[in-house]
PDB file of C-alpha atoms in Angstrom:
ATOM      1  CA  MET A   1       0.023   0.026  -0.003  1.00  0.00           C
ATOM      2  CA  GLY A   2       1.329   3.445  -0.880  1.00  0.00           C
ATOM      3  CA  ALA A   3       0.767   6.589   1.108  1.00  0.00           C
ATOM      4  CA  ILE A   4      -2.777   7.907   1.254  1.00  0.00           C
ATOM      5  CA  THR A   5      -3.142  10.858  -1.092  1.00  0.00           C
ATOM      6  CA  ASP A   6      -4.247  14.216   0.373  1.00  0.00           C
ATOM      7  CA  TRP A   7      -6.670  15.126  -2.392  1.00  0.00           C
ATOM      8  CA  SER A   8      -7.433  18.571  -1.044  1.00  0.00           C
ATOM      9  CA  LYS A   9      -3.750  19.403  -1.250  1.00  0.00           C
ATOM     10  CA  VAL A  10      -3.519  18.075  -4.803  1.00  0.00           C
ATOM     11  CA  TYR A  11      -6.589  20.054  -5.706  1.00  0.00           C
ATOM     12  CA  THR A  12      -5.301  23.307  -4.197  1.00  0.00           C
ATOM     13  CA  TYR A  13      -1.944  23.065  -6.061  1.00  0.00           C
ATOM     14  CA  ALA A  14      -3.531  22.066  -9.386  1.00  0.00           C
ATOM     15  CA  LYS A  15      -6.001  25.015  -9.213  1.00  0.00           C
ATOM     16  CA  GLU A  16      -3.223  27.420  -8.478  1.00  0.00           C
ATOM     17  CA  TRP A  17      -1.030  26.111 -11.335  1.00  0.00           C
ATOM     18  CA  ILE A  18      -3.869  26.042 -13.873  1.00  0.00           C
ATOM     19  CA  LYS A  19      -4.687  29.734 -13.132  1.00  0.00           C
ATOM     20  CA  GLU A  20      -1.035  30.717 -13.380  1.00  0.00           C
ATOM     21  CA  ALA A  21      -0.621  28.843 -16.700  1.00  0.00           C
ATOM     22  CA  GLY A  22      -3.770  30.542 -18.019  1.00  0.00           C
ATOM     23  CA  SER A  23      -2.380  33.900 -17.134  1.00  0.00           C
ATOM     24  CA  THR A  24       0.817  33.156 -18.977  1.00  0.00           C
ATOM     25  CA  ILE A  25      -1.075  32.013 -22.062  1.00  0.00           C
ATOM     26  CA  ARG A  26      -3.165  35.189 -22.064  1.00  0.00           C
ATOM     27  CA  ASN A  27      -0.090  37.277 -21.763  1.00  0.00           C
ATOM     28  CA  SER A  28       1.428  35.524 -24.781  1.00  0.00           C
ATOM     29  CA  PHE A  29      -1.177  36.884 -27.163  1.00  0.00           C
ATOM     30  CA  SER A  30       0.971  39.975 -27.804  1.00  0.00           C
ATOM     31  CA  THR A  31       4.012  37.990 -28.777  1.00  0.00           C
ATOM     32  CA  GLU A  32       4.607  36.002 -31.939  1.00  0.00           C
ATOM     33  CA  LEU A  33       3.666  32.400 -31.853  1.00  0.00           C
ATOM     34  CA  MET A  34       5.731  29.599 -33.349  1.00  0.00           C
ATOM     35  CA  ILE A  35       3.307  27.235 -35.035  1.00  0.00           C
ATOM     36  CA  GLN A  36       4.145  23.813 -36.353  1.00  0.00           C
ATOM     37  CA  SER A  37       2.020  21.029 -37.854  1.00  0.00           C
ATOM     38  CA  LYS A  38       2.225  17.620 -36.283  1.00  0.00           C
ATOM     39  CA  SER A  39       0.590  14.806 -38.185  1.00  0.00           C
ATOM     40  CA  SER A  40      -1.354  16.929 -40.727  1.00  0.00           C
ATOM     41  CA  PRO A  41      -1.891  20.627 -41.662  1.00  0.00           C
ATOM     42  CA  ASP A  42      -4.818  20.851 -39.296  1.00  0.00           C
ATOM     43  CA  ASP A  43      -3.024  19.196 -36.378  1.00  0.00           C
ATOM     44  CA  LEU A  44      -1.161  22.151 -34.932  1.00  0.00           C
ATOM     45  CA  VAL A  45       1.161  22.611 -31.977  1.00  0.00           C
ATOM     46  CA  THR A  46       2.638  25.872 -30.725  1.00  0.00           C
ATOM     47  CA  ASN A  47       5.482  26.862 -28.424  1.00  0.00           C
ATOM     48  CA  MET A  48       2.788  27.724 -25.828  1.00  0.00           C
ATOM     49  CA  ASP A  49       1.409  24.122 -25.914  1.00  0.00           C
ATOM     50  CA  ARG A  50       4.892  22.804 -25.184  1.00  0.00           C
ATOM     51  CA  GLU A  51       5.869  25.466 -22.625  1.00  0.00           C
ATOM     52  CA  THR A  52       2.579  25.071 -20.723  1.00  0.00           C
ATOM     53  CA  GLU A  53       2.909  21.264 -20.517  1.00  0.00           C
ATOM     54  CA  GLN A  54       6.527  21.647 -19.379  1.00  0.00           C
ATOM     55  CA  TYR A  55       5.408  24.140 -16.737  1.00  0.00           C
ATOM     56  CA  PHE A  56       2.909  21.609 -15.291  1.00  0.00           C
ATOM     57  CA  ILE A  57       5.454  18.819 -15.408  1.00  0.00           C
ATOM     58  CA  SER A  58       8.023  20.805 -13.495  1.00  0.00           C
ATOM     59  CA  LYS A  59       5.471  21.770 -10.823  1.00  0.00           C
ATOM     60  CA  ILE A  60       4.139  18.202 -10.446  1.00  0.00           C
ATOM     61  CA  ASN A  61       7.562  16.576 -10.337  1.00  0.00           C
ATOM     62  CA  ASN A  62       8.756  19.016  -7.653  1.00  0.00           C
ATOM     63  CA  THR A  63       5.652  18.830  -5.495  1.00  0.00           C
ATOM     64  CA  PHE A  64       4.400  15.202  -6.101  1.00  0.00           C
ATOM     65  CA  PRO A  65       7.468  13.293  -7.329  1.00  0.00           C
ATOM     66  CA  GLU A  66       5.632   9.957  -7.012  1.00  0.00           C
ATOM     67  CA  HIS A  67       2.885  10.990  -9.398  1.00  0.00           C
ATOM     68  CA  ARG A  68       3.096  10.176 -13.124  1.00  0.00           C
ATOM     69  CA  ILE A  69       2.078  12.419 -16.032  1.00  0.00           C
ATOM     70  CA  LEU A  70       0.484  11.651 -19.371  1.00  0.00           C
ATOM     71  CA  GLY A  71       0.599  14.828 -21.509  1.00  0.00           C
ATOM     72  CA  GLU A  72      -0.421  15.511 -25.074  1.00  0.00           C
ATOM     73  CA  GLU A  73       2.919  16.924 -26.178  1.00  0.00           C
ATOM     74  CA  GLY A  74       4.802  13.941 -24.828  1.00  0.00           C
ATOM     75  CA  PHE A  75       7.099  15.587 -22.186  1.00  0.00           C
ATOM     76  CA  GLY A  76       5.608  13.450 -19.369  1.00  0.00           C
ATOM     77  CA  ASP A  77       6.000   9.751 -18.609  1.00  0.00           C
ATOM     78  CA  ASN A  78       5.394   6.855 -20.926  1.00  0.00           C
ATOM     79  CA  VAL A  79       2.036   5.971 -19.375  1.00  0.00           C
ATOM     80  CA  THR A  80       0.380   2.721 -20.634  1.00  0.00           C
ATOM     81  CA  SER A  81      -1.601   1.891 -17.471  1.00  0.00           C
ATOM     82  CA  LEU A  82      -3.086   3.888 -14.667  1.00  0.00           C
ATOM     83  CA  GLU A  83      -1.581   2.394 -11.457  1.00  0.00           C
ATOM     84  CA  GLY A  84      -0.923   4.955  -8.737  1.00  0.00           C
ATOM     85  CA  VAL A  85      -1.698   8.640  -9.306  1.00  0.00           C
ATOM     86  CA  VAL A  86      -1.564   9.866 -12.936  1.00  0.00           C
ATOM     87  CA  TRP A  87      -2.164  13.452 -14.150  1.00  0.00           C
ATOM     88  CA  ILE A  88      -3.628  13.455 -17.689  1.00  0.00           C
ATOM     89  CA  ILE A  89      -2.952  16.887 -19.178  1.00  0.00           C
ATOM     90  CA  ASP A  90      -3.849  18.803 -22.332  1.00  0.00           C
ATOM     91  CA  PRO A  91      -1.967  22.137 -22.055  1.00  0.00           C
ATOM     92  CA  ILE A  92      -4.104  23.780 -24.804  1.00  0.00           C
ATOM     93  CA  ASP A  93      -7.137  21.897 -26.036  1.00  0.00           C
ATOM     94  CA  GLY A  94      -8.299  23.662 -29.173  1.00  0.00           C
ATOM     95  CA  THR A  95      -4.887  24.743 -30.496  1.00  0.00           C
ATOM     96  CA  MET A  96      -6.423  25.699 -33.881  1.00  0.00           C
ATOM     97  CA  ASN A  97      -8.786  28.082 -32.066  1.00  0.00           C
ATOM     98  CA  PHE A  98      -5.881  29.396 -29.990  1.00  0.00           C
ATOM     99  CA  VAL A  99      -3.981  30.119 -33.251  1.00  0.00           C
ATOM    100  CA  HIS A 100      -6.801  31.568 -35.286  1.00  0.00           C
ATOM    101  CA  GLN A 101      -9.219  33.060 -32.752  1.00  0.00           C
ATOM    102  CA  GLN A 102      -7.356  33.507 -29.457  1.00  0.00           C
ATOM    103  CA  ARG A 103     -10.398  32.154 -27.689  1.00  0.00           C
ATOM    104  CA  ASN A 104     -12.380  28.868 -27.407  1.00  0.00           C
ATOM    105  CA  PHE A 105      -9.563  26.797 -26.074  1.00  0.00           C
ATOM    106  CA  ALA A 106      -8.993  25.290 -22.620  1.00  0.00           C
ATOM    107  CA  ILE A 107      -6.480  23.709 -20.300  1.00  0.00           C
ATOM    108  CA  SER A 108      -7.670  20.260 -19.317  1.00  0.00           C
ATOM    109  CA  ILE A 109      -6.403  18.255 -16.351  1.00  0.00           C
ATOM    110  CA  GLY A 110      -7.783  14.963 -15.060  1.00  0.00           C
ATOM    111  CA  ILE A 111      -6.137  13.286 -12.046  1.00  0.00           C
ATOM    112  CA  TYR A 112      -6.690   9.590 -11.644  1.00  0.00           C
ATOM    113  CA  GLU A 113      -5.758   7.057  -8.926  1.00  0.00           C
ATOM    114  CA  ASP A 114      -5.606   3.384 -10.014  1.00  0.00           C
ATOM    115  CA  GLY A 115      -7.825   4.262 -12.983  1.00  0.00           C
ATOM    116  CA  ILE A 116     -10.471   6.107 -10.912  1.00  0.00           C
ATOM    117  CA  GLY A 117     -11.028   9.846 -11.675  1.00  0.00           C
ATOM    118  CA  LYS A 118     -10.451  11.907  -8.600  1.00  0.00           C
ATOM    119  CA  ILE A 119     -10.041  15.521  -9.750  1.00  0.00           C
ATOM    120  CA  GLY A 120     -10.994  17.244 -12.949  1.00  0.00           C
ATOM    121  CA  PHE A 121     -10.242  20.786 -14.141  1.00  0.00           C
ATOM    122  CA  ILE A 122     -11.251  22.388 -17.453  1.00  0.00           C
ATOM    123  CA  TYR A 123     -10.157  26.055 -17.667  1.00  0.00           C
ATOM    124  CA  ASP A 124     -11.553  28.306 -20.407  1.00  0.00           C
ATOM    125  CA  VAL A 125      -8.499  30.509 -20.342  1.00  0.00           C
ATOM    126  CA  VAL A 126      -9.824  33.665 -22.179  1.00  0.00           C
ATOM    127  CA  SER A 127     -13.196  33.674 -20.437  1.00  0.00           C
ATOM    128  CA  ASP A 128     -11.516  32.935 -17.054  1.00  0.00           C
ATOM    129  CA  GLU A 129     -14.112  30.194 -16.515  1.00  0.00           C
ATOM    130  CA  LEU A 130     -13.052  27.225 -14.348  1.00  0.00           C
ATOM    131  CA  TYR A 131     -15.066  24.010 -14.415  1.00  0.00           C
ATOM    132  CA  HIS A 132     -13.904  21.595 -11.683  1.00  0.00           C
ATOM    133  CA  ALA A 133     -14.781  18.631  -9.562  1.00  0.00           C
ATOM    134  CA  ILE A 134     -13.482  16.375  -6.800  1.00  0.00           C
ATOM    135  CA  LYS A 135     -15.006  12.906  -6.926  1.00  0.00           C
ATOM    136  CA  GLY A 136     -17.968  12.623  -4.744  1.00  0.00           C
ATOM    137  CA  GLN A 137     -18.245  16.336  -3.933  1.00  0.00           C
ATOM    138  CA  GLY A 138     -20.126  17.594  -7.037  1.00  0.00           C
ATOM    139  CA  ALA A 139     -18.961  19.762  -9.883  1.00  0.00           C
ATOM    140  CA  TYR A 140     -18.492  23.565  -9.945  1.00  0.00           C
ATOM    141  CA  PHE A 141     -18.439  26.400 -12.501  1.00  0.00           C
ATOM    142  CA  ASN A 142     -16.088  28.895 -10.843  1.00  0.00           C
ATOM    143  CA  ASP A 143     -17.526  29.060  -7.306  1.00  0.00           C
ATOM    144  CA  GLU A 144     -21.055  27.996  -8.197  1.00  0.00           C
ATOM    145  CA  LYS A 145     -22.053  24.353  -7.620  1.00  0.00           C
ATOM    146  CA  LEU A 146     -23.537  22.874 -10.716  1.00  0.00           C
ATOM    147  CA  PRO A 147     -27.010  21.201 -10.340  1.00  0.00           C
ATOM    148  CA  LYS A 148     -27.626  17.604 -11.452  1.00  0.00           C
ATOM    149  CA  LEU A 149     -28.623  17.497 -15.106  1.00  0.00           C
ATOM    150  CA  GLU A 150     -32.370  17.425 -15.772  1.00  0.00           C
ATOM    151  CA  PRO A 151     -33.815  14.886 -18.200  1.00  0.00           C
ATOM    152  CA  VAL A 152     -34.200  16.182 -21.774  1.00  0.00           C
ATOM    153  CA  LYS A 153     -36.054  14.898 -24.923  1.00  0.00           C
ATOM    154  CA  ILE A 154     -34.140  14.252 -28.090  1.00  0.00           C
ATOM    155  CA  GLU A 155     -36.294  16.812 -29.922  1.00  0.00           C
ATOM    156  CA  GLU A 156     -35.306  19.536 -27.444  1.00  0.00           C
ATOM    157  CA  ALA A 157     -31.624  18.572 -27.259  1.00  0.00           C
ATOM    158  CA  ILE A 158     -28.647  20.542 -28.562  1.00  0.00           C
ATOM    159  CA  ILE A 159     -25.661  18.392 -29.330  1.00  0.00           C
ATOM    160  CA  GLY A 160     -22.059  19.158 -29.932  1.00  0.00           C
ATOM    161  CA  LEU A 161     -21.057  17.556 -33.218  1.00  0.00           C
ATOM    162  CA  ASN A 162     -18.413  18.467 -35.828  1.00  0.00           C
ATOM    163  CA  ALA A 163     -19.686  18.452 -39.394  1.00  0.00           C
ATOM    164  CA  THR A 164     -16.859  16.051 -40.240  1.00  0.00           C
ATOM    165  CA  TRP A 165     -18.927  13.102 -38.890  1.00  0.00           C
ATOM    166  CA  VAL A 166     -21.974  13.769 -41.081  1.00  0.00           C
ATOM    167  CA  THR A 167     -19.917  14.191 -44.275  1.00  0.00           C
ATOM    168  CA  GLU A 168     -17.599  11.649 -45.916  1.00  0.00           C
ATOM    169  CA  ASN A 169     -14.882  10.543 -43.464  1.00  0.00           C
ATOM    170  CA  ARG A 170     -12.803   7.513 -42.575  1.00  0.00           C
ATOM    171  CA  ARG A 171     -14.386   6.715 -39.204  1.00  0.00           C
ATOM    172  CA  ILE A 172     -18.145   6.538 -39.511  1.00  0.00           C
ATOM    173  CA  ASP A 173     -20.753   6.277 -42.286  1.00  0.00           C
ATOM    174  CA  PRO A 174     -22.194   9.838 -42.447  1.00  0.00           C
ATOM    175  CA  SER A 175     -25.690   8.340 -42.732  1.00  0.00           C
ATOM    176  CA  VAL A 176     -25.443   7.008 -39.158  1.00  0.00           C
ATOM    177  CA  LEU A 177     -25.608  10.380 -37.350  1.00  0.00           C
ATOM    178  CA  ALA A 178     -27.543  12.374 -40.050  1.00  0.00           C
ATOM    179  CA  PRO A 179     -30.999  11.233 -38.764  1.00  0.00           C
ATOM    180  CA  LEU A 180     -30.017  12.308 -35.218  1.00  0.00           C
ATOM    181  CA  VAL A 181     -28.880  15.697 -36.490  1.00  0.00           C
ATOM    182  CA  LYS A 182     -32.311  16.138 -38.154  1.00  0.00           C
ATOM    183  CA  LYS A 183     -34.134  15.062 -35.026  1.00  0.00           C
ATOM    184  CA  VAL A 184     -32.486  17.238 -32.423  1.00  0.00           C
ATOM    185  CA  ARG A 185     -33.203  20.938 -31.848  1.00  0.00           C
ATOM    186  CA  GLY A 186     -29.740  22.032 -32.961  1.00  0.00           C
ATOM    187  CA  THR A 187     -26.087  21.179 -33.321  1.00  0.00           C
ATOM    188  CA  ARG A 188     -23.023  23.222 -32.331  1.00  0.00           C
ATOM    189  CA  SER A 189     -19.233  22.784 -32.779  1.00  0.00           C
ATOM    190  CA  TYR A 190     -16.815  24.716 -30.674  1.00  0.00           C
ATOM    191  CA  GLY A 191     -13.460  23.096 -31.732  1.00  0.00           C
ATOM    192  CA  SER A 192     -12.402  22.189 -28.281  1.00  0.00           C
ATOM    193  CA  ALA A 193     -13.439  18.812 -26.787  1.00  0.00           C
ATOM    194  CA  ALA A 194     -12.691  20.022 -23.258  1.00  0.00           C
ATOM    195  CA  ILE A 195     -14.984  23.069 -23.614  1.00  0.00           C
ATOM    196  CA  GLU A 196     -17.707  20.961 -25.243  1.00  0.00           C
ATOM    197  CA  LEU A 197     -17.498  18.424 -22.333  1.00  0.00           C
ATOM    198  CA  ALA A 198     -17.739  21.297 -19.858  1.00  0.00           C
ATOM    199  CA  TYR A 199     -20.792  22.571 -21.659  1.00  0.00           C
ATOM    200  CA  VAL A 200     -22.441  19.121 -21.383  1.00  0.00           C
ATOM    201  CA  ALA A 201     -21.783  19.302 -17.569  1.00  0.00           C
ATOM    202  CA  THR A 202     -23.443  22.693 -17.350  1.00  0.00           C
ATOM    203  CA  GLY A 203     -26.365  21.773 -19.669  1.00  0.00           C
ATOM    204  CA  ARG A 204     -25.344  24.293 -22.345  1.00  0.00           C
ATOM    205  CA  LEU A 205     -25.105  21.232 -24.571  1.00  0.00           C
ATOM    206  CA  ASN A 206     -27.077  18.104 -23.879  1.00  0.00           C
ATOM    207  CA  ALA A 207     -24.650  15.784 -25.637  1.00  0.00           C
ATOM    208  CA  TYR A 208     -21.295  15.767 -27.320  1.00  0.00           C
ATOM    209  CA  ILE A 209     -20.282  13.172 -30.001  1.00  0.00           C
ATOM    210  CA  THR A 210     -16.949  12.657 -31.644  1.00  0.00           C
ATOM    211  CA  MET A 211     -15.344   9.722 -33.326  1.00  0.00           C
ATOM    212  CA  ARG A 212     -11.806  10.035 -31.957  1.00  0.00           C
ATOM    213  CA  LEU A 213     -10.411  11.582 -28.843  1.00  0.00           C
ATOM    214  CA  SER A 214      -7.249  10.906 -26.848  1.00  0.00           C
ATOM    215  CA  PRO A 215      -7.114  10.639 -23.027  1.00  0.00           C
ATOM    216  CA  TRP A 216      -6.021  14.175 -22.495  1.00  0.00           C
ATOM    217  CA  ASP A 217      -9.036  15.511 -24.371  1.00  0.00           C
ATOM    218  CA  PHE A 218     -11.599  13.796 -22.154  1.00  0.00           C
ATOM    219  CA  ALA A 219      -9.936  12.857 -18.846  1.00  0.00           C
ATOM    220  CA  ALA A 220     -11.089  15.941 -16.939  1.00  0.00           C
ATOM    221  CA  GLY A 221     -14.501  16.076 -18.713  1.00  0.00           C
ATOM    222  CA  LEU A 222     -15.337  12.479 -17.665  1.00  0.00           C
ATOM    223  CA  ILE A 223     -14.893  13.314 -13.927  1.00  0.00           C
ATOM    224  CA  ILE A 224     -16.916  16.536 -14.058  1.00  0.00           C
ATOM    225  CA  ILE A 225     -19.736  15.111 -16.162  1.00  0.00           C
ATOM    226  CA  GLU A 226     -20.200  12.128 -13.847  1.00  0.00           C
ATOM    227  CA  GLU A 227     -20.416  14.506 -10.816  1.00  0.00           C
ATOM    228  CA  VAL A 228     -23.537  16.096 -12.295  1.00  0.00           C
ATOM    229  CA  GLY A 229     -25.145  12.715 -13.199  1.00  0.00           C
ATOM    230  CA  GLY A 230     -24.138  12.730 -16.875  1.00  0.00           C
ATOM    231  CA  LYS A 231     -22.838   9.658 -18.710  1.00  0.00           C
ATOM    232  CA  MET A 232     -19.831   9.229 -20.977  1.00  0.00           C
ATOM    233  CA  THR A 233     -19.075   6.111 -23.002  1.00  0.00           C
ATOM    234  CA  THR A 234     -17.860   5.281 -26.508  1.00  0.00           C
ATOM    235  CA  LEU A 235     -20.467   5.890 -29.200  1.00  0.00           C
ATOM    236  CA  GLN A 236     -21.416   2.217 -28.970  1.00  0.00           C
ATOM    237  CA  GLY A 237     -22.030   2.530 -25.238  1.00  0.00           C
ATOM    238  CA  GLU A 238     -18.916   0.705 -24.231  1.00  0.00           C
ATOM    239  CA  PRO A 239     -16.612   1.786 -21.299  1.00  0.00           C
ATOM    240  CA  ILE A 240     -13.891   4.245 -22.223  1.00  0.00           C
ATOM    241  CA  ASN A 241     -10.189   3.210 -22.487  1.00  0.00           C
ATOM    242  CA  LEU A 242      -8.437   5.823 -20.443  1.00  0.00           C
ATOM    243  CA  VAL A 243      -4.986   5.290 -21.981  1.00  0.00           C
ATOM    244  CA  GLY A 244      -6.073   5.042 -25.646  1.00  0.00           C
ATOM    245  CA  GLN A 245      -8.135   6.718 -28.341  1.00  0.00           C
ATOM    246  CA  ASN A 246     -11.896   6.347 -28.267  1.00  0.00           C
ATOM    247  CA  SER A 247     -15.088   7.547 -29.916  1.00  0.00           C
ATOM    248  CA  ILE A 248     -16.810   9.577 -27.228  1.00  0.00           C
ATOM    249  CA  PHE A 249     -20.482   9.981 -26.432  1.00  0.00           C
ATOM    250  CA  ALA A 250     -20.913  12.348 -23.471  1.00  0.00           C
ATOM    251  CA  CYS A 251     -24.482  13.224 -22.571  1.00  0.00           C
ATOM    252  CA  ASN A 252     -27.337  13.904 -20.294  1.00  0.00           C
ATOM    253  CA  ALA A 253     -28.028  10.405 -18.973  1.00  0.00           C
ATOM    254  CA  SER A 254     -31.684  10.543 -20.057  1.00  0.00           C
ATOM    255  CA  LEU A 255     -30.508  10.741 -23.733  1.00  0.00           C
ATOM    256  CA  HIS A 256     -27.953   8.007 -23.609  1.00  0.00           C
ATOM    257  CA  LYS A 257     -30.076   4.927 -24.077  1.00  0.00           C
ATOM    258  CA  GLN A 258     -32.487   6.666 -26.462  1.00  0.00           C
ATOM    259  CA  VAL A 259     -29.730   7.786 -28.906  1.00  0.00           C
ATOM    260  CA  ILE A 260     -27.793   4.489 -28.773  1.00  0.00           C
ATOM    261  CA  GLN A 261     -30.909   2.353 -29.360  1.00  0.00           C
ATOM    262  CA  ASN A 262     -32.597   4.508 -31.934  1.00  0.00           C
ATOM    263  CA  TYR A 263     -29.640   5.908 -33.947  1.00  0.00           C
ATOM    264  CA  ILE A 264     -26.400   4.094 -33.287  1.00  0.00           C
ATOM    265  CA  ASN A 265     -27.470   0.454 -33.026  1.00  0.00           C
ATOM    266  CA  ARG A 266     -30.699   0.665 -34.910  1.00  0.00           C
ATOM    267  CA  ASP A 267     -29.636  -1.872 -37.551  1.00  0.00           C
ATOM    268  CA  ASP A 268     -28.950  -4.477 -34.842  1.00  0.00           C
ATOM    269  CA  GLU A 269     -32.569  -4.750 -33.662  1.00  0.00           C
TER     270      GLU A 269
END
């Protein structure tokens, strides 16, 4: 047995660091960004992504040397399983928005112990809006406790969905989600999975669907959404692999079964 983790201490430090990192990012807007493509022209990384991740790694290593780090930019540990305490970090989720708009991006941090989500932070840097949760203590938007999500009908739902998934793509037949798009009240796409997951937790969106996310995109959102009674699985309703890529279906729990039965698995009946 390892030492018992003082989660209030971890939470206090993480909150302080995330605010400090956000301030550094906001102050960077007046300086010239170095922008590089990673795997494709629309997969961008900037010096601020890298510097922000390195900032968190330095702080965590100095304060909690026994904790491991899984970060998008690869400066952390080689994490293939979630034994012990693992911080899963996206220094800037929505880099394209950061580069083009200087808004609609977030810092996302999920802290897990032996695979169980303990603390989640999503920080909308430009709006100075912090979504956060400690497992079992509810979720918060800044200092305001978020209520449990109320049931919603499909016809009255707004879902976060990128147009990619209802046009020709490599991951899903566009005809699968098209009937759902026609049925719901509206669709939105903000270009940052972390922000869209935060919006599901607040009820600004009733669901968010995407065909491929990495752990740093959803680790914090999963913890926050579950604290308000929401549900998050793969699009097929399977449990999420926390150290790999997944399709993600995050939603108001009342929608989950309806959508999967009527739209995703309708051919199986």
